[in-house]
Amino acid sequence: MVNFSLWALLPPIYSVCTAAGLLMVYFIAVYNKNITPLGSQYSIAGNFPPASCVFSEVMNLAAFVGFFIAVFRYLQLKGKIDKPWLNISSLVVFSISSFGMTIVGNFQVFTETNIHNVGAILVFGLGTLSCWLQSYITLRVNLKNEGKMAAIARFLLSGSITLCMILYFSLMSQRLHMHASQCQWALVMMLLIFISTFAIEFRHSSFSILCTDRPGYPFHHSETSEGPM
């Protein structure tokens, strides 16, 4: 028997599968000679079919599962943090960032540049903000007295992610697409590593969905059970 919740496996599995999916898109694009290996002037692997089809699927699935990870994290922290607005803000920011992933995946940069760029700003900008929020929340809540060590790692990752994001948009503005693409890969991988660190706290929690045919249960039951017998 394992002595931790199997929910701890969800964040790292999510990160590994998403990274594998993105690498698959890259290798499909290289195989079909849409891009050259290790970069070219326009290293945009997910812009031409069939790679674009796989890219859309990967981003949609990643957004869907990522949203649920954010919800689970919100539920885990609910009632444990002294400033609930921080928890709510983090959930909202991560949710909008997940929606941005669907925009990036479904609107290719060469066909719908402006819409694609809006999605990229949502993913990277709000994704970075979410990392900083979660780092601060981790330190503030200090769940199971593990928060300080986890927060240090997350603050370091958040700083690295912020640096990569600034470099990415700076290089894009200078039309240095090859270097921007390499920076983007580093940014994405560090975001996935950050999400995988939620395994630290998830191993202490269990999540479930309750379905009942009795209206008001369990809320009505819990209210009446506290009354006099």
Tab-separated table of C-alpha atoms in Angstrom:
chain	number	residue	atom	x	y	z
A	1	MET	CA	0.000	0.000	0.000
A	2	VAL	CA	1.271	3.444	-0.874
A	3	ASN	CA	1.444	5.944	1.954
A	4	PHE	CA	0.480	8.939	-0.161
A	5	SER	CA	-2.494	9.981	-2.247
A	6	LEU	CA	-2.347	8.823	-5.854
A	7	TRP	CA	-3.568	12.284	-6.824
A	8	ALA	CA	0.069	13.297	-6.381
A	9	LEU	CA	0.770	11.588	-9.707
A	10	LEU	CA	-1.612	13.842	-11.641
A	11	PRO	CA	0.578	16.994	-11.932
A	12	PRO	CA	3.801	15.226	-13.036
A	13	ILE	CA	1.926	12.936	-15.440
A	14	TYR	CA	0.205	16.003	-16.883
A	15	SER	CA	3.538	17.781	-17.362
A	16	VAL	CA	5.272	14.768	-18.905
A	17	CYS	CA	2.398	14.016	-21.294
A	18	THR	CA	2.080	17.658	-22.369
A	19	ALA	CA	5.825	17.922	-22.981
A	20	ALA	CA	5.759	14.645	-24.922
A	21	GLY	CA	2.847	15.911	-27.024
A	22	LEU	CA	4.674	19.138	-27.879
A	23	LEU	CA	7.825	17.216	-28.797
A	24	MET	CA	5.706	14.980	-31.017
A	25	VAL	CA	4.441	18.078	-32.823
A	26	TYR	CA	8.026	19.222	-33.345
A	27	PHE	CA	9.219	15.882	-34.727
A	28	ILE	CA	6.197	15.600	-37.034
A	29	ALA	CA	6.975	19.064	-38.406
A	30	VAL	CA	10.638	18.146	-38.914
A	31	TYR	CA	9.708	14.845	-40.565
A	32	ASN	CA	7.379	16.643	-42.985
A	33	LYS	CA	10.059	19.292	-43.599
A	34	ASN	CA	7.863	22.134	-42.377
A	35	ILE	CA	10.794	23.316	-40.262
A	36	THR	CA	14.490	22.467	-40.106
A	37	PRO	CA	15.925	20.647	-37.058
A	38	LEU	CA	17.052	22.828	-34.171
A	39	GLY	CA	15.462	25.952	-35.581
A	40	SER	CA	15.228	28.145	-38.627
A	41	GLN	CA	14.172	31.714	-39.191
A	42	TYR	CA	10.571	30.655	-38.585
A	43	SER	CA	10.611	27.663	-36.248
A	44	ILE	CA	6.834	27.342	-35.883
A	45	ALA	CA	6.171	23.625	-35.710
A	46	GLY	CA	2.431	23.769	-35.085
A	47	ASN	CA	1.415	25.874	-38.069
A	48	PHE	CA	1.076	23.301	-40.862
A	49	PRO	CA	-0.882	20.032	-40.987
A	50	PRO	CA	-0.579	17.332	-39.837
A	51	ALA	CA	1.522	18.847	-37.028
A	52	SER	CA	-1.019	21.648	-36.521
A	53	CYS	CA	-3.786	19.073	-35.970
A	54	VAL	CA	-1.772	17.299	-33.274
A	55	PHE	CA	-0.797	20.649	-31.758
A	56	SER	CA	-4.448	21.700	-31.447
A	57	GLU	CA	-5.340	18.407	-29.775
A	58	VAL	CA	-2.415	18.620	-27.344
A	59	MET	CA	-3.220	22.202	-26.367
A	60	ASN	CA	-6.939	21.517	-25.918
A	61	LEU	CA	-6.316	18.483	-23.716
A	62	ALA	CA	-3.614	20.310	-21.759
A	63	ALA	CA	-5.973	23.239	-21.156
A	64	PHE	CA	-8.756	20.912	-20.006
A	65	VAL	CA	-6.655	18.900	-17.555
A	66	GLY	CA	-4.735	21.995	-16.436
A	67	PHE	CA	-8.003	23.688	-15.503
A	68	PHE	CA	-8.964	20.739	-13.296
A	69	ILE	CA	-5.555	20.796	-11.609
A	70	ALA	CA	-6.187	24.468	-10.817
A	71	VAL	CA	-9.621	23.601	-9.392
A	72	PHE	CA	-8.146	20.812	-7.247
A	73	ARG	CA	-5.488	23.197	-5.973
A	74	TYR	CA	-8.185	25.749	-5.122
A	75	LEU	CA	-10.195	23.136	-3.216
A	76	GLN	CA	-7.095	21.983	-1.375
A	77	LEU	CA	-6.323	25.505	-0.166
A	78	LYS	CA	-9.922	26.498	0.553
A	79	GLY	CA	-10.310	27.003	4.287
A	80	LYS	CA	-6.554	26.851	4.880
A	81	ILE	CA	-5.560	30.312	3.660
A	82	ASP	CA	-6.324	33.433	5.689
A	83	LYS	CA	-6.900	35.534	2.565
A	84	PRO	CA	-9.401	33.640	0.385
A	85	TRP	CA	-9.186	36.248	-2.384
A	86	LEU	CA	-5.656	35.056	-3.129
A	87	ASN	CA	-6.915	31.545	-3.717
A	88	ILE	CA	-9.802	32.750	-5.866
A	89	SER	CA	-7.539	35.084	-7.849
A	90	SER	CA	-5.090	32.280	-8.551
A	91	LEU	CA	-7.887	30.037	-9.811
A	92	VAL	CA	-9.293	32.768	-12.082
A	93	VAL	CA	-5.866	33.672	-13.480
A	94	PHE	CA	-4.944	30.034	-14.171
A	95	SER	CA	-8.346	29.389	-15.746
A	96	ILE	CA	-7.974	32.304	-18.168
A	97	SER	CA	-4.457	31.122	-18.956
A	98	SER	CA	-5.869	27.665	-19.763
A	99	PHE	CA	-8.396	29.276	-22.079
A	100	GLY	CA	-5.482	31.033	-23.772
A	101	MET	CA	-3.983	27.610	-24.486
A	102	THR	CA	-7.033	26.707	-26.565
A	103	ILE	CA	-6.663	29.954	-28.528
A	104	VAL	CA	-2.988	29.257	-29.253
A	105	GLY	CA	-3.778	25.704	-30.295
A	106	ASN	CA	-6.719	26.473	-32.563
A	107	PHE	CA	-5.595	29.710	-34.232
A	108	GLN	CA	-2.288	29.273	-36.063
A	109	VAL	CA	0.084	32.208	-36.116
A	110	PHE	CA	0.354	32.456	-39.925
A	111	THR	CA	-3.414	32.455	-40.468
A	112	GLU	CA	-4.750	34.376	-37.449
A	113	THR	CA	-1.730	36.227	-36.111
A	114	ASN	CA	-3.496	38.714	-33.838
A	115	ILE	CA	-5.776	36.133	-32.217
A	116	HIS	CA	-2.858	33.729	-31.774
A	117	ASN	CA	-0.781	36.453	-30.120
A	118	VAL	CA	-3.619	37.289	-27.717
A	119	GLY	CA	-3.688	33.622	-26.707
A	120	ALA	CA	0.096	33.624	-26.230
A	121	ILE	CA	-0.136	36.675	-23.952
A	122	LEU	CA	-2.840	34.960	-21.894
A	123	VAL	CA	-0.833	31.741	-21.619
A	124	PHE	CA	2.552	33.214	-20.827
A	125	GLY	CA	1.540	36.447	-19.093
A	126	LEU	CA	-1.191	35.068	-16.841
A	127	GLY	CA	0.634	31.737	-16.518
A	128	THR	CA	3.618	33.590	-15.085
A	129	LEU	CA	1.390	35.631	-12.762
A	130	SER	CA	-0.227	32.400	-11.574
A	131	CYS	CA	3.207	30.987	-10.710
A	132	TRP	CA	4.041	34.006	-8.563
A	133	LEU	CA	0.656	33.816	-6.829
A	134	GLN	CA	1.054	30.123	-6.090
A	135	SER	CA	4.593	30.651	-4.820
A	136	TYR	CA	3.389	33.277	-2.355
A	137	ILE	CA	0.387	31.161	-1.344
A	138	THR	CA	2.663	28.168	-0.770
A	139	LEU	CA	4.808	30.200	1.603
A	140	ARG	CA	1.814	31.711	3.389
A	141	VAL	CA	-0.125	28.469	3.910
A	142	ASN	CA	2.918	26.309	4.730
A	143	LEU	CA	0.934	23.089	4.333
A	144	LYS	CA	2.287	20.240	6.501
A	145	ASN	CA	5.272	22.474	7.337
A	146	GLU	CA	6.596	21.838	3.815
A	147	GLY	CA	5.627	25.210	2.433
A	148	LYS	CA	8.912	27.030	2.963
A	149	MET	CA	11.046	24.580	0.996
A	150	ALA	CA	8.436	24.222	-1.743
A	151	ALA	CA	8.034	28.007	-1.916
A	152	ILE	CA	11.769	28.525	-2.417
A	153	ALA	CA	11.765	26.158	-5.391
A	154	ARG	CA	8.648	27.806	-6.816
A	155	PHE	CA	9.980	31.334	-6.385
A	156	LEU	CA	13.152	30.311	-8.241
A	157	LEU	CA	11.090	28.757	-11.010
A	158	SER	CA	8.839	31.831	-11.157
A	159	GLY	CA	11.875	34.086	-11.533
A	160	SER	CA	13.278	31.903	-14.322
A	161	ILE	CA	9.894	31.807	-16.064
A	162	THR	CA	9.602	35.593	-15.853
A	163	LEU	CA	13.082	36.029	-17.319
A	164	CYS	CA	12.306	33.662	-20.199
A	165	MET	CA	9.011	35.440	-20.903
A	166	ILE	CA	10.714	38.848	-21.042
A	167	LEU	CA	13.427	37.459	-23.320
A	168	TYR	CA	10.856	35.779	-25.557
A	169	PHE	CA	8.802	38.899	-26.206
A	170	SER	CA	11.967	40.986	-26.541
A	171	LEU	CA	13.429	38.636	-29.152
A	172	MET	CA	10.120	38.476	-31.009
A	173	SER	CA	9.987	42.275	-31.179
A	174	GLN	CA	13.448	42.192	-32.786
A	175	ARG	CA	12.296	39.466	-35.236
A	176	LEU	CA	14.912	37.047	-33.893
A	177	HIS	CA	12.495	34.181	-34.346
A	178	MET	CA	14.934	31.302	-33.965
A	179	HIS	CA	16.232	32.511	-30.595
A	180	ALA	CA	12.715	33.449	-29.490
A	181	SER	CA	11.542	29.925	-30.333
A	182	GLN	CA	14.316	28.377	-28.243
A	183	CYS	CA	13.458	30.696	-25.362
A	184	GLN	CA	9.796	29.770	-25.738
A	185	TRP	CA	10.624	26.072	-25.398
A	186	ALA	CA	12.539	26.783	-22.174
A	187	LEU	CA	9.618	28.873	-20.896
A	188	VAL	CA	7.070	26.146	-21.593
A	189	MET	CA	9.180	23.423	-19.998
A	190	MET	CA	9.671	25.463	-16.819
A	191	LEU	CA	5.941	26.182	-16.620
A	192	LEU	CA	5.303	22.439	-16.841
A	193	ILE	CA	7.923	21.762	-14.171
A	194	PHE	CA	6.212	24.326	-11.945
A	195	ILE	CA	2.840	22.606	-12.341
A	196	SER	CA	4.426	19.231	-11.581
A	197	THR	CA	5.534	20.533	-8.164
A	198	PHE	CA	1.903	20.463	-7.028
A	199	ALA	CA	2.552	16.776	-6.414
A	200	ILE	CA	4.197	17.878	-3.153
A	201	GLU	CA	0.859	19.000	-1.707
A	202	PHE	CA	-1.442	16.690	-3.659
A	203	ARG	CA	0.080	13.655	-1.964
A	204	HIS	CA	-1.639	14.774	1.248
A	205	SER	CA	-5.112	15.189	-0.275
A	206	SER	CA	-7.867	13.175	-1.868
A	207	PHE	CA	-10.500	14.519	-4.246
A	208	SER	CA	-13.857	12.973	-5.029
A	209	ILE	CA	-17.183	13.678	-6.750
A	210	LEU	CA	-20.364	12.934	-4.794
A	211	CYS	CA	-23.595	12.062	-6.554
A	212	THR	CA	-26.825	11.568	-4.587
A	213	ASP	CA	-30.549	11.269	-5.315
A	214	ARG	CA	-31.404	13.025	-2.041
A	215	PRO	CA	-31.841	16.808	-2.562
A	216	GLY	CA	-29.969	18.829	0.033
A	217	TYR	CA	-27.576	15.993	0.914
A	218	PRO	CA	-24.922	16.219	2.271
A	219	PHE	CA	-25.441	19.882	3.159
A	220	HIS	CA	-28.807	19.339	4.809
A	221	HIS	CA	-27.469	16.257	6.575
A	222	SER	CA	-24.452	18.074	7.968
A	223	GLU	CA	-26.607	20.935	9.204
A	224	THR	CA	-29.091	18.689	10.991
A	225	SER	CA	-26.428	16.387	12.417
A	226	GLU	CA	-24.998	19.279	14.422
A	227	GLY	CA	-28.293	19.847	16.200
A	228	PRO	CA	-29.365	18.260	19.497
A	229	MET	CA	-29.984	14.541	19.411
